[in-house]
CSV table of C-alpha atoms and ligand atoms in Angstrom, one decimal:
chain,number,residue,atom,x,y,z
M,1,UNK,CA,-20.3,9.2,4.9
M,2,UNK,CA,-16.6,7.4,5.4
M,3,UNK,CA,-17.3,3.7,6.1
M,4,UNK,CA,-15.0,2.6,7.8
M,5,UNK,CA,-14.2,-1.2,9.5
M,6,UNK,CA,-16.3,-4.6,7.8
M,7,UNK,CA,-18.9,-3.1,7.0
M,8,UNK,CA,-19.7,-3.3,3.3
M,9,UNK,CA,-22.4,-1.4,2.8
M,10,UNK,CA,-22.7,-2.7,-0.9
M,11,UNK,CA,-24.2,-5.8,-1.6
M,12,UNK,CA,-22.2,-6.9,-4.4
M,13,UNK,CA,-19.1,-6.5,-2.3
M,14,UNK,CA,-20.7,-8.5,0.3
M,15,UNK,CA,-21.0,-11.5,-2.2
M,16,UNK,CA,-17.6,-11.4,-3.3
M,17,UNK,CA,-16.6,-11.7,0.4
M,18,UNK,CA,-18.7,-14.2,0.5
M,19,UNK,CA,-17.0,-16.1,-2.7
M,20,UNK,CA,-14.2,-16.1,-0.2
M,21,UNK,CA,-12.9,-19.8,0.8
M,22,UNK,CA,-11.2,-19.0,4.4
M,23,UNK,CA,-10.6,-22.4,4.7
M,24,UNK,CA,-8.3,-23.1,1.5
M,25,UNK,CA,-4.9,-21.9,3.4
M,26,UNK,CA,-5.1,-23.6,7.3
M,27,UNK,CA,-2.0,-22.8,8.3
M,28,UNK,CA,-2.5,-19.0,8.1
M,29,UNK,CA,-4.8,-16.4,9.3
M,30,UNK,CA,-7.2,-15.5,7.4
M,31,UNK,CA,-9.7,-13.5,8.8
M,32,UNK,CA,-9.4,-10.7,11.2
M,33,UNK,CA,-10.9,-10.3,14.7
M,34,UNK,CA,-13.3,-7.7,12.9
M,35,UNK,CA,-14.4,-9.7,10.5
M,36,UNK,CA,-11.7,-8.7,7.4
M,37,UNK,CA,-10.5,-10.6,5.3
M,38,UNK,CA,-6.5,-11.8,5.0
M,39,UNK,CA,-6.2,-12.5,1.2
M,40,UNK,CA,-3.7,-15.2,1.0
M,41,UNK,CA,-3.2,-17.2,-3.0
M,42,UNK,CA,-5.6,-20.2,-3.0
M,43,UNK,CA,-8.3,-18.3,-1.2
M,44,UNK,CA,-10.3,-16.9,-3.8
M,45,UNK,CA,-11.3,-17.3,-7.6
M,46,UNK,CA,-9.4,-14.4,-9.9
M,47,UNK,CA,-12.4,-14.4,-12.4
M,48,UNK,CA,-15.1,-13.8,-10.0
M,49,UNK,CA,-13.6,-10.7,-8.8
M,50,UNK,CA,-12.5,-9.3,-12.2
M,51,UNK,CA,-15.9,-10.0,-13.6
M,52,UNK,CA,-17.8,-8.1,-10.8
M,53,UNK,CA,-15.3,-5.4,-10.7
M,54,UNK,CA,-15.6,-5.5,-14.7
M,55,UNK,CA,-19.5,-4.9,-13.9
M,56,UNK,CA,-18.5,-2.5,-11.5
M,57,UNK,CA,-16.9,-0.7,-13.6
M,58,UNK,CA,-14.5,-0.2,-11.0
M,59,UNK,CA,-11.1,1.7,-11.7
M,60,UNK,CA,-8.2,2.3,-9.9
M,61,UNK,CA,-5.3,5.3,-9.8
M,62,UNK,CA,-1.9,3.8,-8.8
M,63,UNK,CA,0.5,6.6,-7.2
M,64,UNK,CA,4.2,6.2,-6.9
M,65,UNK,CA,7.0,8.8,-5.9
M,66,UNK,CA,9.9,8.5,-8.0
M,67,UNK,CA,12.3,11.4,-6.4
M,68,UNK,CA,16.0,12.1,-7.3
M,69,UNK,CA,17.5,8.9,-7.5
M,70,UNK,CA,15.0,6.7,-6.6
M,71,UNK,CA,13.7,7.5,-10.6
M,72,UNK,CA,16.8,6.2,-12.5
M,73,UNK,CA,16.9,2.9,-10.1
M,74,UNK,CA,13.5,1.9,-9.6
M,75,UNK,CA,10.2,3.5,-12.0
M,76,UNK,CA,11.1,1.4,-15.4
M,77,UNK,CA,11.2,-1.9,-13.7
M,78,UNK,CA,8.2,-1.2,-11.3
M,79,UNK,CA,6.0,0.7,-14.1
M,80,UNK,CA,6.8,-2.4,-16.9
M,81,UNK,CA,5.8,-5.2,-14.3
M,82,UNK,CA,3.1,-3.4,-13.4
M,83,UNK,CA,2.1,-3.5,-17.3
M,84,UNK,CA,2.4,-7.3,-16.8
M,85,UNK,CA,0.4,-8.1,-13.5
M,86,UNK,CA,-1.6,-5.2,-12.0
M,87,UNK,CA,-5.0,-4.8,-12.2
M,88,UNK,CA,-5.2,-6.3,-16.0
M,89,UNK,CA,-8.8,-6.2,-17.4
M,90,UNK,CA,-9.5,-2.8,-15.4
M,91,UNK,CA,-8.9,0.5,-16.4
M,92,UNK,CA,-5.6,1.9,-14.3
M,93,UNK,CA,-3.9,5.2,-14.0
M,94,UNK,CA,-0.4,5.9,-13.0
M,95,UNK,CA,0.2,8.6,-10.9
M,96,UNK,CA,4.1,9.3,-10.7
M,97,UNK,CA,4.9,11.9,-8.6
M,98,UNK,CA,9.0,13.3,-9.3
M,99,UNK,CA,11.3,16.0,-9.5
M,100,UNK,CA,12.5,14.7,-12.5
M,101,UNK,CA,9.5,14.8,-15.2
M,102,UNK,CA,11.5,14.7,-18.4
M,103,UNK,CA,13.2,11.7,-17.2
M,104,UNK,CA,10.5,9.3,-16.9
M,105,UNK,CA,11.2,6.6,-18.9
M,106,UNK,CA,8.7,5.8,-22.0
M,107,UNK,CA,6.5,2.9,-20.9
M,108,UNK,CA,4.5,1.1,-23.6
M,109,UNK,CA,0.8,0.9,-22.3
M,110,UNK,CA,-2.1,-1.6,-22.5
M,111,UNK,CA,-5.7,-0.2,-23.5
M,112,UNK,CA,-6.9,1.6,-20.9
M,113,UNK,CA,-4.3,2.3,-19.2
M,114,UNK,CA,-2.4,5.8,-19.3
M,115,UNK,CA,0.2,7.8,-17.3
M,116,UNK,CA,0.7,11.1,-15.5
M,117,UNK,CA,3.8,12.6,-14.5
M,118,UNK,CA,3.4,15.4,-11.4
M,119,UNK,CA,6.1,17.7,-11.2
M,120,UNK,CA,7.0,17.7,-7.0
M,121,UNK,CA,10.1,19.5,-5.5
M,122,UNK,CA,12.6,17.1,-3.5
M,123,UNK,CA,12.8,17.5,-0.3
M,124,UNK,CA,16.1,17.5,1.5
M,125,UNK,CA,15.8,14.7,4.2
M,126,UNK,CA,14.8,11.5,2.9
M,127,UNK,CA,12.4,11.1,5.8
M,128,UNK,CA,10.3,13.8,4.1
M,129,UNK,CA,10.6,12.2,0.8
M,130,UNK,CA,8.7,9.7,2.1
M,131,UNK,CA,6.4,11.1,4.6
M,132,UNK,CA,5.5,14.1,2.5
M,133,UNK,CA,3.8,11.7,0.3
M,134,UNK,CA,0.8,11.8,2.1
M,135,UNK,CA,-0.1,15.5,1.8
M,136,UNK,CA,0.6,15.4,-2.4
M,137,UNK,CA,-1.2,12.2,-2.6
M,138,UNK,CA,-4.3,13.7,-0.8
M,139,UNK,CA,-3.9,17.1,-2.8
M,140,UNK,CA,-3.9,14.5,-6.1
M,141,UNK,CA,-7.0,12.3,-5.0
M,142,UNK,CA,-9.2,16.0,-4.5
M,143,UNK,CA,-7.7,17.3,-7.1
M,144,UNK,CA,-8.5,14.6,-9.6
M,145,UNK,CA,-8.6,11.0,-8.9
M,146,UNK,CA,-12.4,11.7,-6.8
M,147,UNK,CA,-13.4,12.5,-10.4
M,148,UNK,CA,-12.2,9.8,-12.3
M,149,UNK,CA,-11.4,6.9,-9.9
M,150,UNK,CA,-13.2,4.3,-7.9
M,151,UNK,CA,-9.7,3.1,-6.1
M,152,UNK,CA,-6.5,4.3,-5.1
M,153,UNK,CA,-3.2,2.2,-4.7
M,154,UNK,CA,0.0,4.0,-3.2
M,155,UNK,CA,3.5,2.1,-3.3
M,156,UNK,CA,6.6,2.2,-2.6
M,157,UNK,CA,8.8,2.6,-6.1
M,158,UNK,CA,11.3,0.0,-5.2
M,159,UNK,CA,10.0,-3.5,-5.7
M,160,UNK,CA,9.0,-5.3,-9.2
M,161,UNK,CA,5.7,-7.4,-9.4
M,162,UNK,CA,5.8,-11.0,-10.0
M,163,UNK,CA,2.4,-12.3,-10.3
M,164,UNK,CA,-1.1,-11.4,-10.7
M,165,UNK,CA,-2.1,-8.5,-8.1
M,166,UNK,CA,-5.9,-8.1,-9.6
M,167,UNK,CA,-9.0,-6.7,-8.7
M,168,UNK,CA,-9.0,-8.9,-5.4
M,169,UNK,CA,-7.0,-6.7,-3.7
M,170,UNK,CA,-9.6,-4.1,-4.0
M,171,UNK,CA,-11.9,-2.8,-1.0
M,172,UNK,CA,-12.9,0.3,1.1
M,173,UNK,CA,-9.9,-0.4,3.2
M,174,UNK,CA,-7.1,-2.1,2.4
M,175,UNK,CA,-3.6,-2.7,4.5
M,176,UNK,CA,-0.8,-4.9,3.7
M,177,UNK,CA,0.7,-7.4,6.1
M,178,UNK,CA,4.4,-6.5,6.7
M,179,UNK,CA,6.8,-9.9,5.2
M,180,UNK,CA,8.9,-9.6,8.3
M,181,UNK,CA,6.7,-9.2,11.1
M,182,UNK,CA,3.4,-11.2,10.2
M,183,UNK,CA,4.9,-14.0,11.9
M,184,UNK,CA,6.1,-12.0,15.3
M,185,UNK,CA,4.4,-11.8,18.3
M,186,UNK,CA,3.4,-7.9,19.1
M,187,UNK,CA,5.7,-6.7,21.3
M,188,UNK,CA,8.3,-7.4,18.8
M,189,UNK,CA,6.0,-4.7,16.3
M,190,UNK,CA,8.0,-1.6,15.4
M,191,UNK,CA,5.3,0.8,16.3
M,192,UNK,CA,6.4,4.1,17.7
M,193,UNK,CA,6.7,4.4,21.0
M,194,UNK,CA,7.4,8.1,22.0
M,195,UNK,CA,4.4,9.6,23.9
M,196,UNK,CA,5.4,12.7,22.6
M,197,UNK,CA,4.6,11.2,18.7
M,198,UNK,CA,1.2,11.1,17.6
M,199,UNK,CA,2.0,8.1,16.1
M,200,UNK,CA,2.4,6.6,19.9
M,201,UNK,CA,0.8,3.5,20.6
M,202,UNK,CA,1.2,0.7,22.8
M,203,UNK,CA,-0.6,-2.2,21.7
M,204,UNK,CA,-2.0,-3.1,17.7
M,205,UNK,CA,-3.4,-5.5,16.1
M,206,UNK,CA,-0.9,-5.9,13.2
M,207,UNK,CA,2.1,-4.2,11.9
M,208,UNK,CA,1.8,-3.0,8.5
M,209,UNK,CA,3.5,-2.0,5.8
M,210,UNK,CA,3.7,1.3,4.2
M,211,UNK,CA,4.8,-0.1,0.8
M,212,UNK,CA,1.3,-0.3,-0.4
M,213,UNK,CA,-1.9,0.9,1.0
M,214,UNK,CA,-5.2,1.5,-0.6
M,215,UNK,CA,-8.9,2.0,-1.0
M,216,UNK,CA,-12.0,4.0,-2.2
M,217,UNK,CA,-10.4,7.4,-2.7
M,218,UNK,CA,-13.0,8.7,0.0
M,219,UNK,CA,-11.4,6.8,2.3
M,220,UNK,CA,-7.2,6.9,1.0
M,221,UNK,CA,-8.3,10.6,1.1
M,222,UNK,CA,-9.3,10.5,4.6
M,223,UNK,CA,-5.9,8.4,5.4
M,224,UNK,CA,-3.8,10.6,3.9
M,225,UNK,CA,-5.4,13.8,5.0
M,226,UNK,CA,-5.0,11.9,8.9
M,227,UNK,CA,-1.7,10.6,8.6
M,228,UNK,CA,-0.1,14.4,6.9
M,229,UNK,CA,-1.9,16.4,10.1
M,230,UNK,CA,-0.2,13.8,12.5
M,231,UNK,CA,3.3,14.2,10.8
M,232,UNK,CA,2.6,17.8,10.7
M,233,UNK,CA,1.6,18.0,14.3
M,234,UNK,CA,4.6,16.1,15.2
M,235,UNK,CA,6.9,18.3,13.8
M,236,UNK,CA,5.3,21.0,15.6
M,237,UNK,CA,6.1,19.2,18.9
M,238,UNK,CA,9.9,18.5,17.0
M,239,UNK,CA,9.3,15.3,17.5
M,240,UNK,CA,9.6,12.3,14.5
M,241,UNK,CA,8.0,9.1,14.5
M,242,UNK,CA,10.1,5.8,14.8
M,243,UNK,CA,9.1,4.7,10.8
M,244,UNK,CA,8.0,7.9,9.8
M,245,UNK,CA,4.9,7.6,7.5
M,246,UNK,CA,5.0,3.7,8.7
M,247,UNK,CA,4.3,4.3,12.0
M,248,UNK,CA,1.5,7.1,11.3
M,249,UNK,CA,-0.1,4.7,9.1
M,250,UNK,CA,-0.4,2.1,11.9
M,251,UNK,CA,-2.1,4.4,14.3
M,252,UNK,CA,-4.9,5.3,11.7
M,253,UNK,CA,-5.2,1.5,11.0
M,254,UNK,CA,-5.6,0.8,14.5
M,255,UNK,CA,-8.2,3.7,15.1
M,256,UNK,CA,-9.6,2.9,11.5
M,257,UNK,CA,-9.7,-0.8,10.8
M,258,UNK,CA,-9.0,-1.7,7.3
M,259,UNK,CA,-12.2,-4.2,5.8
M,260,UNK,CA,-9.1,-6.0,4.0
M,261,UNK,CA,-5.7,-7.2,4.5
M,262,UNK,CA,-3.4,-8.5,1.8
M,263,UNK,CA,-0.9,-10.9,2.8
M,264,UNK,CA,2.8,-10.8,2.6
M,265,UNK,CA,2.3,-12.5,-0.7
M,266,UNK,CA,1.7,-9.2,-1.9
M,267,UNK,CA,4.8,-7.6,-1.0
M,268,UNK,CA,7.6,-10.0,0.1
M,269,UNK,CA,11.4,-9.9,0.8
M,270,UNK,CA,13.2,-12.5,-1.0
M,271,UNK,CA,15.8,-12.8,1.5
M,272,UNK,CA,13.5,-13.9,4.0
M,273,UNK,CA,14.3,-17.4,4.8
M,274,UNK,CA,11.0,-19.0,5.8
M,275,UNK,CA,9.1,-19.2,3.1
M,276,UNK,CA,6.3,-21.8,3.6
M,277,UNK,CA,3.5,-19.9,3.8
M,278,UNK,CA,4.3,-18.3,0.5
M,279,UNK,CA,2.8,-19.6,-2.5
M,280,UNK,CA,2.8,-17.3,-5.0
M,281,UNK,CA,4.9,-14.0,-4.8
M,282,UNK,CA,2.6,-11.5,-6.8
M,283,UNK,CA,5.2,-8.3,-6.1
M,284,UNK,CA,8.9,-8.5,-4.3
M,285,UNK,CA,10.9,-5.6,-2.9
M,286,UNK,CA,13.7,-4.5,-5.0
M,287,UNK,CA,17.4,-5.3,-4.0
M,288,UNK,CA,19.0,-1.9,-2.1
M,289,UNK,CA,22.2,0.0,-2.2
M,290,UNK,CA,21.8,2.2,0.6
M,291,UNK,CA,25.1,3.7,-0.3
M,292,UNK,CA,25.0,5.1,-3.2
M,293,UNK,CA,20.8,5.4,-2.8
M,294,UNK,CA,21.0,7.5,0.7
M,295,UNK,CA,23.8,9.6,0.8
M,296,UNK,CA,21.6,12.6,-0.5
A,301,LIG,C1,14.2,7.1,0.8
A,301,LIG,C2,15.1,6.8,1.8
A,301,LIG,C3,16.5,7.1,1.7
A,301,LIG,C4,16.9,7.8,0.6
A,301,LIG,C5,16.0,8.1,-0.4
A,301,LIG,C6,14.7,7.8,-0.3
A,301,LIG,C7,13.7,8.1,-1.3
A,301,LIG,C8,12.4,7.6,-1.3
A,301,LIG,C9,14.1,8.9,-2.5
A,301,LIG,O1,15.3,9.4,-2.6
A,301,LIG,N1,13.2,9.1,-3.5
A,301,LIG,C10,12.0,8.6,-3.4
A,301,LIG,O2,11.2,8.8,-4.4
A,301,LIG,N2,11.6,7.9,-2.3
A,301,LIG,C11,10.2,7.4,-2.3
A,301,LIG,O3,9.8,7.1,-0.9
A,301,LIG,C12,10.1,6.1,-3.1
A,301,LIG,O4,8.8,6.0,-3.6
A,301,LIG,C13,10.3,5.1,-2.0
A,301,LIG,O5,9.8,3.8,-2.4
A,301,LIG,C14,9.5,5.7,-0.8
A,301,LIG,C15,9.9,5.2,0.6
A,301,LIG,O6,11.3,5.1,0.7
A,301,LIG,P1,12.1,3.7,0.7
A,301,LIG,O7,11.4,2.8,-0.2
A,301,LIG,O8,13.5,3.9,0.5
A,301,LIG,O9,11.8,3.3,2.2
A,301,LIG,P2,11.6,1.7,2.8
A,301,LIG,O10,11.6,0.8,1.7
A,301,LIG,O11,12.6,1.6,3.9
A,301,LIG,O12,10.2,1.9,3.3
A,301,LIG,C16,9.4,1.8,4.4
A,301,LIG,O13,9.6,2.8,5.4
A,301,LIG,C17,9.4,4.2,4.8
A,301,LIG,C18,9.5,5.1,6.0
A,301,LIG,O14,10.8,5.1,6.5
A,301,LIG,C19,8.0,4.3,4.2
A,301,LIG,O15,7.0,4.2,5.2
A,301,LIG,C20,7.8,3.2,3.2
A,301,LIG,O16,6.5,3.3,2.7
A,301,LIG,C21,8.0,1.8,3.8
A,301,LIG,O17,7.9,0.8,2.8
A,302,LIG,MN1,10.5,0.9,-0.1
């Protein structure tokens, strides 16, 4: 049965929550109303949670789209930091989905880690780059990652990690606080607003960012499979949502609470100017050159 919400229905997990020091950051929220936590640096002890998930013998499937030019700009630097700061100590699987396979670039591995090129076609409007990810990521999670996976993390291709993004970031649930709204009031969220969209809704309780999402594969599955009927659906009713994937992945996290949040310390834009609440930036988006990126 999906679990869905703070409800760990594992003990362990409920002691690593419970490892959790909410008070260590003040000036930031930390918890949710339902109980989830906000993961912010300075909250939480790396070694307890790679030893339990060590224990665990948790492992994790990392998917990322690499499509026509997004290949050449983005996968070597996102795929090498990676090597550097994602989920070291646990065994990890990249998933890169492209149009491209023989262009992947060579990518020297740690133990236990490997890579998997999927062949996808590229489709002609960008907005379906993106929002078609959600059907070949739920296709790749039943086709294999159930099997062989306890997690699965999706992300955007262009950013580069800077610091440790470990096994803390792990849970049943997981949604990322978008960098530039986490300090806005709601009615300044980006959600869609056409009533025609399934993706309509009026009030939330975050805004989140598409750039990474995650979670038992029962439950990315069950995401995925949610957010590509919606899109589907929309396009039936020729309608598009506002963000595209974005703003279908904030309905289901508004219908389906995440059990944990990562903070904009896991994805932030360097060119935001306020940065006092960030003390450690564990992955940053990549610079953009819309023009010669998006004129496909
Ligand atoms: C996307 C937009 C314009 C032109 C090209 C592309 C493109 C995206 C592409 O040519 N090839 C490709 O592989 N992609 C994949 O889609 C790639 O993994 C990329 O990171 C992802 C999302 O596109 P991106 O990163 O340009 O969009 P952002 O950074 O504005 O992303 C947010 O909004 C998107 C929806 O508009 C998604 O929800 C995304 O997850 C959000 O971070
Ligand atoms: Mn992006």
């Amino acid at each position: 049965a999906l679990n869905f919400g703070y409800q760990t229905s594992n003990k362990e997990l409920r002691r690593i929550h419970d490892t959790l020091n909410f008070g260590a950051r003040p000036e930031v929220q930390t918890n949710t109303s339902w109980n989830a936590p906000i993961i912010w640096e300075g909250m939480f002890d790396p070694n307890i949670y790679d030893k339990m998930h060590v224990q665990f013998q948790s492992s994790v499937a990392l998917t990322v789209f690499a499509v026509g030019r997004y290949l050449d700009a983005y996968c070597k630097t996102f795929l090498t930091s990676a090597e550097q700061h994602f989920m070291l100590g646990l065994p990890v699987t990249y998933y890169v989905f492209t149009d491209l396979p023989e262009m992947v670039p060579n990518i020297e591995l740690g133990p236990h880690r490997s890579l998997k090129v999927i062949k996808v076609a590229k489709h002609s409007r960008w907005q379906d780059i993106s929002m078609m990810r959600m059907k070949t990521i739920s296709e790749a999670i039943a086709a294999e990652i159930c099997h062989n996976f306890t997690y699965v993390f999706c992300f955007d291709v262009d950013q580069e990690f800077k610091g440790r993004f470990g096994s803390e970031a792990l849970g049943d649930s997981v949604a990322l606080l978008h960098a530039h709204y986490y300090k806005r009031p709601q009615n300044m969220f980006t959600y869609d607003r056409n009533s025609k969209s399934k993706a309509y809704m009026e009030t939330g309780d975050f805004y989140y960012h598409a750039a990474i999402f995650g979670g038992a594969w029962e439950n990315v599955k069950n995401l995925t499979d949610s957010c590509y009927l919606s899109i589907m659906e929309d396009k039936l009713n020729n309608v598009e949502a506002l963000w595209h994937d974005e703003s279908h992945l904030n309905k289901y996290f508004w219908l389906n609470k995440p059990s944990k949040l990562l903070s904009p310390e896991y994805c932030w834009d360097q060119s935001i100017g306020d940065w006092r609440d960030i003390n450690i930036t564990r992955l940053v988006w990549a610079p953009k050159n819309y023009d010669a990126l998006r004129d496909s």
